[in-house]
């Protein structure tokens, strides 16, 4: 049984993924993208499940450590919203929130965060003014705490199939800055959706207050407003 398991790992590593790497802070670290890509290959060869959030966090951390970057200890982040703080060799420190998705029918042009964060007050507030005040306060805290959101997206044709592609993208938290300019009447509904403008695009993303689940959802995040660090494609 052990020999069969090892054979699957060797087979995965002997058939490297087709990688498209961008000129970003992660893409410019070839050791990082190579390590992360190999992790995906091994995962792909040993399980039928997409790489989920916990596995993604471990793989991301391990890739950072493999190239000598400083990463806080697992579970040591004391600041709300932050999953990991990474300091690269050029001394740049980045406070990151990590997300992953393997939802069906992922868009090629937009991304979706089903739960950016919980917000219990969504179910309690009734006035547009109070709803706006709470929303702006939350996103001020979020932008102060988090530099960007790193998301791993696994594309698959159906729930029983292995992913055909993984995409690693980065969503800047300043995409939420324009919420400060949203009028009060934009918060009139019990579960309002507010457009976010970014770098000239009036609808670069949409923030939705989900009253049923007391959470913040971010919809229709245009990939043109994000950085795509890398894509790994499996041979069909």
Coordinates of N, CA and C in Angstrom, one line a residue:
X1 N 0.8 -1.2 0.0 CA 0.0 0.0 0.0 C 0.9 1.3 0.0
X2 N 1.9 1.2 0.8 CA 2.8 2.4 0.9 C 3.5 2.6 -0.5
X3 N 3.9 1.5 -1.1 CA 4.5 1.7 -2.4 C 3.6 2.3 -3.5
X4 N 2.3 2.0 -3.4 CA 1.3 2.5 -4.3 C 1.2 4.0 -4.0
X5 N 1.2 4.4 -2.7 CA 1.0 5.8 -2.4 C 2.2 6.6 -2.9
X6 N 3.4 6.1 -2.7 CA 4.6 6.8 -3.2 C 4.7 6.9 -4.7
X7 N 4.2 5.8 -5.3 CA 4.1 5.8 -6.8 C 3.2 7.0 -7.3
X8 N 2.1 7.2 -6.6 CA 1.2 8.3 -7.0 C 1.9 9.6 -6.9
X9 N 2.6 9.8 -5.8 CA 3.3 11.1 -5.6 C 4.4 11.3 -6.6
X10 N 5.2 10.2 -6.9 CA 6.2 10.3 -7.9 C 5.7 10.6 -9.3
X11 N 4.5 10.0 -9.6 CA 3.9 10.2 -10.9 C 3.4 11.7 -11.0
X12 N 2.9 12.3 -9.9 CA 2.5 13.7 -9.8 C 3.7 14.6 -10.1
X13 N 4.8 14.3 -9.4 CA 5.9 15.2 -9.5 C 6.6 15.1 -10.8
X14 N 6.5 13.9 -11.5 CA 7.1 13.7 -12.8 C 6.4 14.3 -13.9
X15 N 5.1 14.8 -13.6 CA 4.3 15.5 -14.7 C 4.0 16.9 -14.2
X16 N 5.0 17.8 -14.2 CA 4.7 19.1 -13.7 C 3.6 19.9 -14.3
X17 N 2.9 20.7 -13.5 CA 1.8 21.5 -14.0 C 2.3 22.5 -15.0
X18 N 1.4 22.9 -15.9 CA 1.6 24.0 -16.8 C 1.4 25.3 -16.0
X19 N 2.5 26.1 -15.7 CA 2.4 27.2 -14.9 C 2.5 28.5 -15.7
X20 N 1.6 29.4 -15.4 CA 1.7 30.8 -16.0 C 1.9 31.8 -14.8
X21 N 3.1 32.3 -14.7 CA 3.5 33.1 -13.6 C 3.6 34.6 -14.0
X22 N 3.0 35.5 -13.1 CA 3.0 36.9 -13.4 C 4.1 37.6 -12.7
X23 N 4.3 38.8 -13.2 CA 5.4 39.7 -12.6 C 4.9 40.4 -11.4
X24 N 4.7 39.7 -10.3 CA 4.2 40.2 -9.1 C 5.1 39.9 -8.0
X25 N 4.9 40.3 -6.7 CA 5.8 40.0 -5.6 C 6.0 38.6 -5.4
X26 N 4.9 37.8 -5.6 CA 5.1 36.3 -5.5 C 5.6 35.7 -6.8
X27 N 5.2 36.2 -7.9 CA 5.7 35.7 -9.2 C 7.2 35.9 -9.4
X28 N 7.7 37.0 -8.8 CA 9.1 37.3 -8.9 C 10.0 36.5 -7.9
X29 N 9.4 35.6 -7.2 CA 10.1 34.7 -6.3 C 9.9 33.3 -6.9
X30 N 10.7 32.9 -7.9 CA 10.5 31.6 -8.6 C 10.5 30.4 -7.6
X31 N 11.3 30.5 -6.5 CA 11.3 29.4 -5.6 C 10.0 29.2 -4.9
X32 N 9.3 30.4 -4.7 CA 8.0 30.3 -4.0 C 7.0 29.6 -4.9
X33 N 6.9 30.1 -6.2 CA 5.9 29.5 -7.1 C 6.2 28.1 -7.4
X34 N 7.5 27.7 -7.5 CA 7.8 26.3 -7.7 C 7.4 25.4 -6.6
X35 N 7.7 25.9 -5.3 CA 7.3 25.1 -4.2 C 5.8 25.0 -4.1
X36 N 5.1 26.1 -4.3 CA 3.6 26.0 -4.2 C 3.0 25.1 -5.3
X37 N 3.6 25.2 -6.5 CA 3.1 24.4 -7.6 C 3.3 22.9 -7.3
X38 N 4.5 22.6 -6.7 CA 4.7 21.2 -6.4 C 3.8 20.7 -5.3
X39 N 3.4 21.6 -4.4 CA 2.5 21.2 -3.3 C 1.1 20.8 -4.0
X40 N 0.7 21.7 -4.9 CA -0.6 21.4 -5.6 C -0.5 20.1 -6.4
X41 N 0.7 19.8 -7.0 CA 0.8 18.6 -7.7 C 0.7 17.3 -6.8
X42 N 1.4 17.4 -5.7 CA 1.3 16.3 -4.7 C -0.1 16.1 -4.2
X43 N -0.8 17.2 -3.9 CA -2.2 17.1 -3.4 C -3.1 16.5 -4.5
X44 N -2.9 17.0 -5.7 CA -3.7 16.5 -6.9 C -3.5 15.0 -7.1
X45 N -2.3 14.5 -6.8 CA -2.0 13.1 -7.0 C -2.4 12.2 -5.9
X46 N -2.8 12.7 -4.8 CA -3.1 11.9 -3.6 C -4.5 12.0 -3.1
X47 N -5.3 12.9 -3.6 CA -6.7 13.0 -3.2 C -7.6 13.6 -4.3
X48 N -8.9 13.3 -4.2 CA -9.8 13.8 -5.2 C -10.4 15.1 -4.8
X49 N -10.1 15.6 -3.6 CA -10.6 16.9 -3.2 C -9.7 18.1 -3.6
X50 N -10.3 19.2 -3.9 CA -9.5 20.4 -4.1 C -8.8 20.8 -2.9
X51 N -7.7 21.6 -3.0 CA -7.0 22.1 -1.9 C -7.8 23.1 -1.2
X52 N -8.2 22.8 0.0 CA -9.1 23.7 0.8 C -8.4 24.7 1.6
X53 N -9.1 25.5 2.4 CA -8.5 26.6 3.1 C -7.4 26.3 4.0
X54 N -7.6 25.2 4.8 CA -6.6 24.8 5.8 C -5.3 24.4 5.0
X55 N -5.5 23.5 4.0 CA -4.4 23.1 3.2 C -3.7 24.2 2.5
X56 N -4.5 25.2 2.0 CA -3.9 26.4 1.4 C -3.1 27.2 2.3
X57 N -3.6 27.4 3.5 CA -2.8 28.2 4.5 C -1.5 27.5 4.8
X58 N -1.5 26.2 5.0 CA -0.3 25.5 5.3 C 0.7 25.5 4.1
X59 N 0.2 25.3 2.9 CA 1.0 25.4 1.7 C 1.6 26.8 1.5
X60 N 0.8 27.8 1.7 CA 1.3 29.2 1.5 C 2.4 29.5 2.5
X61 N 2.2 29.1 3.8 CA 3.2 29.3 4.8 C 4.5 28.5 4.5
X62 N 4.3 27.3 4.1 CA 5.5 26.5 3.8 C 6.3 27.0 2.7
X63 N 5.6 27.5 1.6 CA 6.3 28.1 0.5 C 7.1 29.4 0.9
X64 N 6.5 30.2 1.8 CA 7.2 31.4 2.3 C 8.4 31.0 3.1
X65 N 8.3 30.0 3.9 CA 9.4 29.6 4.7 C 10.5 29.0 3.9
X66 N 10.1 28.3 2.8 CA 11.1 27.6 1.9 C 12.0 28.6 1.2
X67 N 11.5 29.8 1.0 CA 12.4 30.9 0.3 C 13.0 31.8 1.4
X68 N 12.9 31.5 2.6 CA 13.5 32.3 3.7 C 12.8 33.5 4.1
X69 N 11.5 33.6 3.8 CA 10.7 34.7 4.3 C 10.3 34.5 5.7
X70 N 10.1 35.6 6.5 CA 9.6 35.5 7.9 C 8.1 35.4 7.9
X71 N 7.6 34.4 8.6 CA 6.1 34.2 8.7 C 5.8 34.0 10.2
X72 N 4.8 34.7 10.7 CA 4.4 34.5 12.1 C 4.0 33.0 12.3
X73 N 4.1 32.6 13.5 CA 3.8 31.2 13.9 C 2.3 31.0 13.7
X74 N 1.9 29.7 13.3 CA 0.5 29.4 13.1 C -0.3 29.7 14.3
X75 N -1.4 30.4 14.1 CA -2.3 30.8 15.2 C -1.8 31.9 16.1
X76 N -0.7 32.6 15.7 CA -0.2 33.6 16.5 C -0.8 35.0 16.2
X77 N -1.5 35.1 15.1 CA -2.0 36.4 14.7 C -3.0 36.9 15.7
X78 N -2.8 38.0 16.3 CA -3.7 38.5 17.4 C -4.6 39.6 16.8
X79 N -4.3 40.1 15.6 CA -5.1 41.2 15.0 C -6.3 40.6 14.3
X80 N -7.5 41.1 14.5 CA -8.7 40.6 13.9 C -8.5 40.8 12.4
X81 N -9.1 39.8 11.7 CA -9.1 39.7 10.2 C -7.8 39.2 9.6
X82 N -6.7 39.2 10.3 CA -5.4 38.8 9.7 C -5.2 37.3 9.9
X83 N -4.9 36.6 8.8 CA -4.5 35.2 8.9 C -3.0 35.0 8.9
X84 N -2.3 35.8 8.3 CA -0.8 35.6 8.2 C -0.1 36.9 7.9
X85 N 1.0 37.1 8.6 CA 1.9 38.3 8.3 C 3.2 37.7 7.7
X86 N 3.5 38.2 6.5 CA 4.7 37.7 5.8 C 5.7 38.9 5.6
X87 N 6.9 38.7 5.9 CA 8.0 39.7 5.6 C 8.9 39.0 4.6
X88 N 9.0 39.6 3.4 CA 9.9 39.1 2.4 C 11.3 39.6 2.6
X89 N 12.2 39.1 1.7 CA 13.6 39.4 1.9 C 14.0 40.8 1.7
X90 N 13.1 41.6 1.1 CA 13.3 43.0 0.9 C 12.8 43.8 2.1
X91 N 12.4 43.1 3.2 CA 11.9 43.7 4.4 C 10.5 44.2 4.3
X92 N 9.8 44.0 3.2 CA 8.4 44.4 3.1 C 7.5 43.5 3.9
X93 N 6.7 44.0 4.7 CA 5.8 43.2 5.6 C 4.4 43.4 5.0
X94 N 3.7 42.2 4.9 CA 2.4 42.2 4.3 C 1.4 41.5 5.3
X95 N 0.3 42.1 5.7 CA -0.7 41.5 6.5 C -1.8 41.0 5.6
X96 N -2.0 39.6 5.6 CA -2.8 39.0 4.6 C -4.0 38.3 5.2
X97 N -5.1 38.3 4.5 CA -6.2 37.4 4.8 C -6.3 36.4 3.7
X98 N -6.4 35.1 4.0 CA -6.3 34.0 3.1 C -7.7 33.5 2.9
X99 N -8.1 33.3 1.6 CA -9.4 32.7 1.3 C -9.2 31.6 0.2
X100 N -10.1 30.7 0.1 CA -10.1 29.7 -1.0 C -11.5 29.4 -1.4
X101 N -11.6 28.9 -2.6 CA -12.9 28.5 -3.1 C -12.7 27.4 -4.2
X102 N -13.7 26.5 -4.2 CA -13.7 25.5 -5.2 C -15.2 25.4 -5.7
X103 N -15.9 26.5 -5.6 CA -17.3 26.5 -6.1 C -17.4 26.2 -7.6
X104 N -18.5 25.7 -7.9 CA -18.7 25.4 -9.4 C -19.0 26.6 -10.2
X105 N -18.7 26.6 -11.4 CA -18.9 27.7 -12.4 C -18.2 29.0 -11.9
X106 N -17.0 28.9 -11.5 CA -16.2 30.1 -11.2 C -16.1 30.9 -12.4
X107 N -16.2 32.2 -12.3 CA -16.2 33.2 -13.4 C -14.7 33.4 -13.8
X108 N -14.5 33.6 -15.1 CA -13.2 33.9 -15.6 C -12.8 35.4 -15.5
X109 N -13.8 36.2 -15.1 CA -13.6 37.6 -15.1 C -13.9 38.3 -13.7
X110 N -14.6 37.5 -12.8 CA -14.8 38.1 -11.5 C -14.6 37.0 -10.4
X111 N -14.4 37.5 -9.2 CA -14.2 36.6 -8.0 C -15.3 36.9 -7.0
X112 N -15.5 36.0 -6.1 CA -16.5 36.1 -5.1 C -16.0 35.6 -3.7
X113 N -16.3 36.4 -2.7 CA -15.9 36.0 -1.3 C -17.2 35.8 -0.6
X114 N -17.6 34.6 -0.3 CA -18.9 34.3 0.3 C -18.9 34.8 1.8
X115 N -17.8 34.9 2.5 CA -17.8 35.4 3.8 C -16.5 36.2 4.1
X116 N -16.5 37.5 3.9 CA -15.3 38.3 4.2 C -15.1 38.2 5.7
X117 N -16.2 38.5 6.5 CA -16.1 38.4 7.9 C -17.5 38.3 8.5
X118 N -17.6 37.9 9.7 CA -18.9 37.9 10.4 C -19.2 39.3 10.9
X119 N -20.5 39.6 11.0 CA -20.9 40.9 11.6 C -22.3 40.7 12.2
X120 N -22.3 40.4 13.5 CA -23.6 40.0 14.1 C -24.6 41.2 14.1
X121 N -24.1 42.4 14.1 CA -24.9 43.6 14.2 C -25.9 43.7 12.9
X122 N -25.5 43.0 11.9 CA -26.4 43.1 10.6 C -27.8 42.7 10.9
X123 N -28.0 41.8 11.8 CA -29.3 41.3 12.1 C -30.1 42.2 13.1
X124 N -29.4 43.1 13.7 CA -30.0 44.0 14.8 C -30.3 45.4 14.3
X125 N -29.5 45.9 13.4 CA -29.7 47.3 13.1 C -30.9 47.5 12.1
X126 N -31.6 48.6 12.3 CA -32.8 48.8 11.5 C -32.8 50.1 10.6
X127 N -32.0 51.1 11.0 CA -32.0 52.3 10.3 C -30.8 52.4 9.3
X128 N -31.0 53.1 8.2 CA -29.9 53.2 7.2 C -28.7 53.9 7.8
X129 N -28.9 54.9 8.6 CA -27.8 55.6 9.2 C -26.9 54.7 10.1
X130 N -27.6 53.9 11.0 CA -26.9 53.0 11.8 C -26.2 51.9 11.1
X131 N -26.8 51.4 10.0 CA -26.2 50.4 9.2 C -25.0 50.9 8.5
X132 N -25.1 52.2 8.0 CA -23.9 52.8 7.3 C -22.8 53.0 8.3
X133 N -23.1 53.5 9.4 CA -22.1 53.8 10.4 C -21.3 52.5 10.8
X134 N -22.1 51.4 11.1 CA -21.5 50.1 11.4 C -20.6 49.6 10.3
X135 N -21.1 49.7 9.0 CA -20.4 49.2 7.9 C -19.1 50.0 7.7
X136 N -19.1 51.3 7.7 CA -17.9 52.1 7.5 C -16.9 51.8 8.7
X137 N -17.4 51.7 9.9 CA -16.5 51.4 11.0 C -15.8 50.0 10.8
X138 N -16.5 49.0 10.4 CA -16.0 47.7 10.2 C -14.9 47.7 9.1
X139 N -15.2 48.4 8.0 CA -14.3 48.4 6.9 C -13.0 49.3 7.1
X140 N -13.2 50.3 8.0 CA -12.0 51.1 8.4 C -11.1 50.2 9.2
X141 N -11.6 49.4 10.1 CA -10.8 48.4 10.8 C -10.2 47.4 9.9
X142 N -11.0 46.9 9.0 CA -10.5 45.9 8.0 C -9.3 46.4 7.2
X143 N -9.5 47.6 6.6 CA -8.4 48.2 5.8 C -7.1 48.5 6.6
X144 N -7.3 48.9 7.9 CA -6.2 49.1 8.8 C -5.5 47.8 9.1
X145 N -6.2 46.7 9.3 CA -5.6 45.5 9.7 C -5.0 44.7 8.5
X146 N -5.7 44.7 7.4 CA -5.3 43.8 6.3 C -4.8 44.6 5.1
X147 N -3.7 44.2 4.5 CA -3.2 44.9 3.3 C -3.8 44.3 2.1
X148 N -4.0 43.0 2.0 CA -4.7 42.4 0.9 C -5.2 41.0 1.2
X149 N -6.1 40.6 0.3 CA -6.7 39.2 0.4 C -6.1 38.3 -0.6
X150 N -5.5 37.2 -0.2 CA -4.9 36.3 -1.1 C -6.0 35.1 -1.3
X151 N -6.4 34.9 -2.5 CA -7.4 33.8 -2.7 C -6.9 32.8 -3.7
X152 N -7.1 31.5 -3.3 CA -6.8 30.4 -4.2 C -8.1 29.9 -4.8
X153 N -8.2 29.9 -6.1 CA -9.5 29.4 -6.7 C -9.2 28.1 -7.5
X154 N -10.0 27.1 -7.2 CA -9.9 25.8 -7.9 C -11.0 25.6 -8.9
X155 N -10.7 25.5 -10.1 CA -11.7 25.4 -11.2 C -11.9 23.9 -11.5
X156 N -13.2 23.5 -11.5 CA -13.5 22.1 -11.7 C -14.8 22.0 -12.5
X157 N -15.0 21.0 -13.3 CA -16.2 20.9 -14.1 C -17.4 20.5 -13.3
X158 N -17.2 19.7 -12.3 CA -18.4 19.2 -11.4 C -17.8 18.8 -10.1
X159 N -18.7 18.5 -9.2 CA -18.2 18.2 -7.8 C -17.5 16.9 -7.6
X160 N -17.6 16.0 -8.6 CA -16.9 14.7 -8.5 C -15.6 14.7 -9.3
X161 N -15.2 15.8 -9.9 CA -14.0 15.8 -10.7 C -12.9 16.6 -10.0
X162 N -11.7 16.3 -10.3 CA -10.5 17.0 -9.8 C -10.5 18.4 -10.5
X163 N -9.9 19.3 -9.8 CA -9.7 20.6 -10.5 C -8.9 20.5 -11.8
X164 N -9.2 21.3 -12.7 CA -8.4 21.4 -13.9 C -7.4 22.6 -13.9
X165 N -7.7 23.5 -13.0 CA -6.8 24.7 -12.9 C -6.9 25.3 -11.5
X166 N -5.8 25.8 -11.0 CA -5.7 26.6 -9.8 C -5.3 28.0 -10.1
X167 N -5.9 29.0 -9.5 CA -5.6 30.4 -9.8 C -5.3 31.1 -8.4
X168 N -4.2 31.7 -8.3 CA -3.8 32.4 -7.1 C -3.9 33.9 -7.4
X169 N -4.8 34.6 -6.7 CA -5.0 36.1 -7.0 C -4.9 36.9 -5.7
X170 N -4.7 38.1 -5.8 CA -4.6 39.1 -4.7 C -5.6 40.2 -4.9
X171 N -6.4 40.4 -3.9 CA -7.4 41.5 -3.9 C -7.0 42.6 -3.0
X172 N -6.7 43.8 -3.5 CA -6.3 44.9 -2.6 C -7.4 45.4 -1.7
X173 N -7.1 45.6 -0.4 CA -8.2 46.0 0.5 C -8.6 47.5 0.2
X174 N -7.8 48.2 -0.5 CA -8.2 49.6 -0.8 C -9.4 49.6 -1.8
X175 N -9.8 48.4 -2.3 CA -10.9 48.4 -3.2 C -12.2 48.8 -2.4
X176 N -12.1 48.7 -1.0 CA -13.3 49.1 -0.2 C -13.3 50.5 0.2
X177 N -12.3 51.3 -0.2 CA -12.2 52.7 0.3 C -13.4 53.5 -0.1
X178 N -13.9 53.3 -1.3 CA -15.0 54.1 -1.8 C -16.3 53.9 -1.0
X179 N -16.4 53.0 -0.1 CA -17.5 52.8 0.7 C -17.8 54.1 1.5
X180 N -16.7 54.8 1.8 CA -16.8 56.0 2.6 C -17.7 57.1 1.9
X181 N -17.7 57.0 0.6 CA -18.5 58.0 -0.2 C -19.9 57.5 -0.5
X182 N -20.3 56.3 -0.1 CA -21.6 55.8 -0.4 C -22.6 56.6 0.4
X183 N -23.7 57.0 -0.3 CA -24.7 57.8 0.4 C -25.5 56.9 1.4
X184 N -26.2 57.6 2.3 CA -26.9 56.9 3.3 C -28.0 56.0 2.8
X185 N -28.7 56.5 1.7 CA -29.8 55.8 1.1 C -29.3 54.4 0.5
X186 N -28.0 54.3 0.2 CA -27.5 53.0 -0.3 C -27.6 51.9 0.7
X187 N -27.8 52.3 2.0 CA -27.9 51.3 3.1 C -29.3 51.2 3.6
X188 N -30.3 51.6 2.8 CA -31.7 51.6 3.3 C -32.3 50.2 3.4
X189 N -31.9 49.3 2.5 CA -32.4 47.9 2.6 C -31.9 47.2 3.8
X190 N -32.7 46.1 4.2 CA -32.2 45.3 5.3 C -30.9 44.6 5.0
X191 N -30.8 44.2 3.7 CA -29.5 43.6 3.3 C -29.0 44.3 2.1
X192 N -28.4 45.4 2.2 CA -28.0 46.2 1.1 C -26.8 45.7 0.4
X193 N -26.7 46.0 -0.9 CA -25.5 45.8 -1.7 C -25.0 47.1 -2.2
X194 N -23.7 47.4 -1.9 CA -23.1 48.7 -2.2 C -22.0 48.5 -3.2
X195 N -22.0 49.3 -4.3 CA -20.9 49.3 -5.3 C -19.7 49.9 -4.7
X196 N -18.5 49.3 -5.1 CA -17.2 49.8 -4.8 C -16.5 50.2 -6.0
X197 N -16.1 51.5 -6.1 CA -15.3 52.0 -7.2 C -13.8 51.8 -6.9
X198 N -13.0 51.6 -8.0 CA -11.6 51.4 -7.8 C -10.9 51.8 -9.1
X199 N -10.0 52.7 -9.0 CA -9.1 53.1 -10.1 C -9.9 53.3 -11.4
X200 N -11.0 54.1 -11.2 CA -11.8 54.5 -12.4 C -12.9 53.6 -12.7
X201 N -13.0 52.4 -12.1 CA -14.1 51.5 -12.4 C -15.1 51.7 -11.3
X202 N -16.3 52.2 -11.7 CA -17.4 52.5 -10.7 C -17.9 51.2 -10.0
X203 N -17.8 50.1 -10.6 CA -18.3 48.8 -10.0 C -17.2 47.7 -10.0
X204 N -16.1 48.0 -9.4 CA -15.0 47.1 -9.3 C -15.3 45.9 -8.4
X205 N -16.3 46.1 -7.5 CA -16.7 45.1 -6.6 C -18.0 45.5 -6.0
X206 N -18.8 44.6 -5.3 CA -20.0 44.9 -4.6 C -20.0 44.3 -3.2
X207 N -20.2 45.1 -2.2 CA -20.2 44.6 -0.8 C -21.7 44.4 -0.5
X208 N -22.0 43.2 0.1 CA -23.3 42.9 0.4 C -23.4 42.5 1.9
X209 N -24.4 43.1 2.6 CA -24.6 42.7 4.0 C -25.7 41.6 4.0
X210 N -25.3 40.4 4.4 CA -26.1 39.2 4.4 C -26.8 39.1 5.7
X211 N -28.1 39.5 5.8 CA -28.8 39.6 7.1 C -29.1 38.2 7.6
X212 N -29.3 37.2 6.7 CA -29.7 35.9 7.1 C -28.6 35.2 7.8
X213 N -27.4 35.4 7.4 CA -26.2 34.7 8.0 C -25.3 35.7 8.8
X214 N -25.7 36.9 8.9 CA -24.9 37.9 9.6 C -23.5 37.9 9.2
X215 N -23.3 38.1 7.9 CA -21.9 38.1 7.4 C -21.8 39.2 6.3
X216 N -20.6 39.5 5.9 CA -20.3 40.4 4.8 C -19.8 39.6 3.6
X217 N -20.5 39.7 2.5 CA -20.1 39.0 1.3 C -19.6 40.1 0.3
X218 N -18.6 39.7 -0.5 CA -18.1 40.6 -1.5 C -18.3 39.9 -2.9
X219 N -19.1 40.5 -3.7 CA -19.5 39.9 -5.0 C -18.9 40.6 -6.2
X220 N -18.8 39.9 -7.3 CA -18.4 40.5 -8.6 C -17.1 41.3 -8.5
X221 N -16.1 40.8 -7.8 CA -14.8 41.5 -7.8 C -14.1 41.3 -9.1
X222 N -14.0 42.3 -9.8 CA -13.4 42.2 -11.2 C -11.9 41.9 -11.1
X223 N -11.5 40.9 -11.8 CA -10.1 40.5 -11.8 C -9.2 41.6 -12.3
X224 N -9.8 42.5 -13.1 CA -9.0 43.6 -13.6 C -8.6 44.5 -12.5
X225 N -9.2 44.4 -11.3 CA -8.9 45.2 -10.1 C -7.9 44.4 -9.2
X226 N -7.6 43.2 -9.6 CA -6.8 42.3 -8.7 C -5.4 42.0 -9.4
X227 N -4.5 41.4 -8.7 CA -3.3 40.9 -9.3 C -3.4 39.3 -9.3
X228 N -3.3 38.7 -10.5 CA -3.2 37.3 -10.6 C -1.7 36.9 -10.5
X229 N -1.4 36.3 -9.4 CA 0.0 35.9 -9.2 C 0.4 34.7 -10.1
X230 N -0.4 33.7 -10.2 CA -0.1 32.5 -11.0 C -1.3 31.7 -11.3
X231 N -1.2 30.9 -12.3 CA -2.2 29.9 -12.6 C -1.5 28.6 -12.9
X232 N -2.0 27.5 -12.4 CA -1.4 26.1 -12.6 C -2.5 25.3 -13.3
X233 N -2.2 24.8 -14.5 CA -3.2 24.0 -15.3 C -2.8 22.6 -15.4
X234 N -3.7 21.7 -15.2 CA -3.4 20.2 -15.3 C -3.7 19.8 -16.7
X235 N -2.8 18.9 -17.2 CA -3.1 18.3 -18.5 C -4.3 17.5 -18.5
X236 N -5.1 17.6 -19.6 CA -6.4 16.9 -19.6 C -6.1 15.4 -20.0

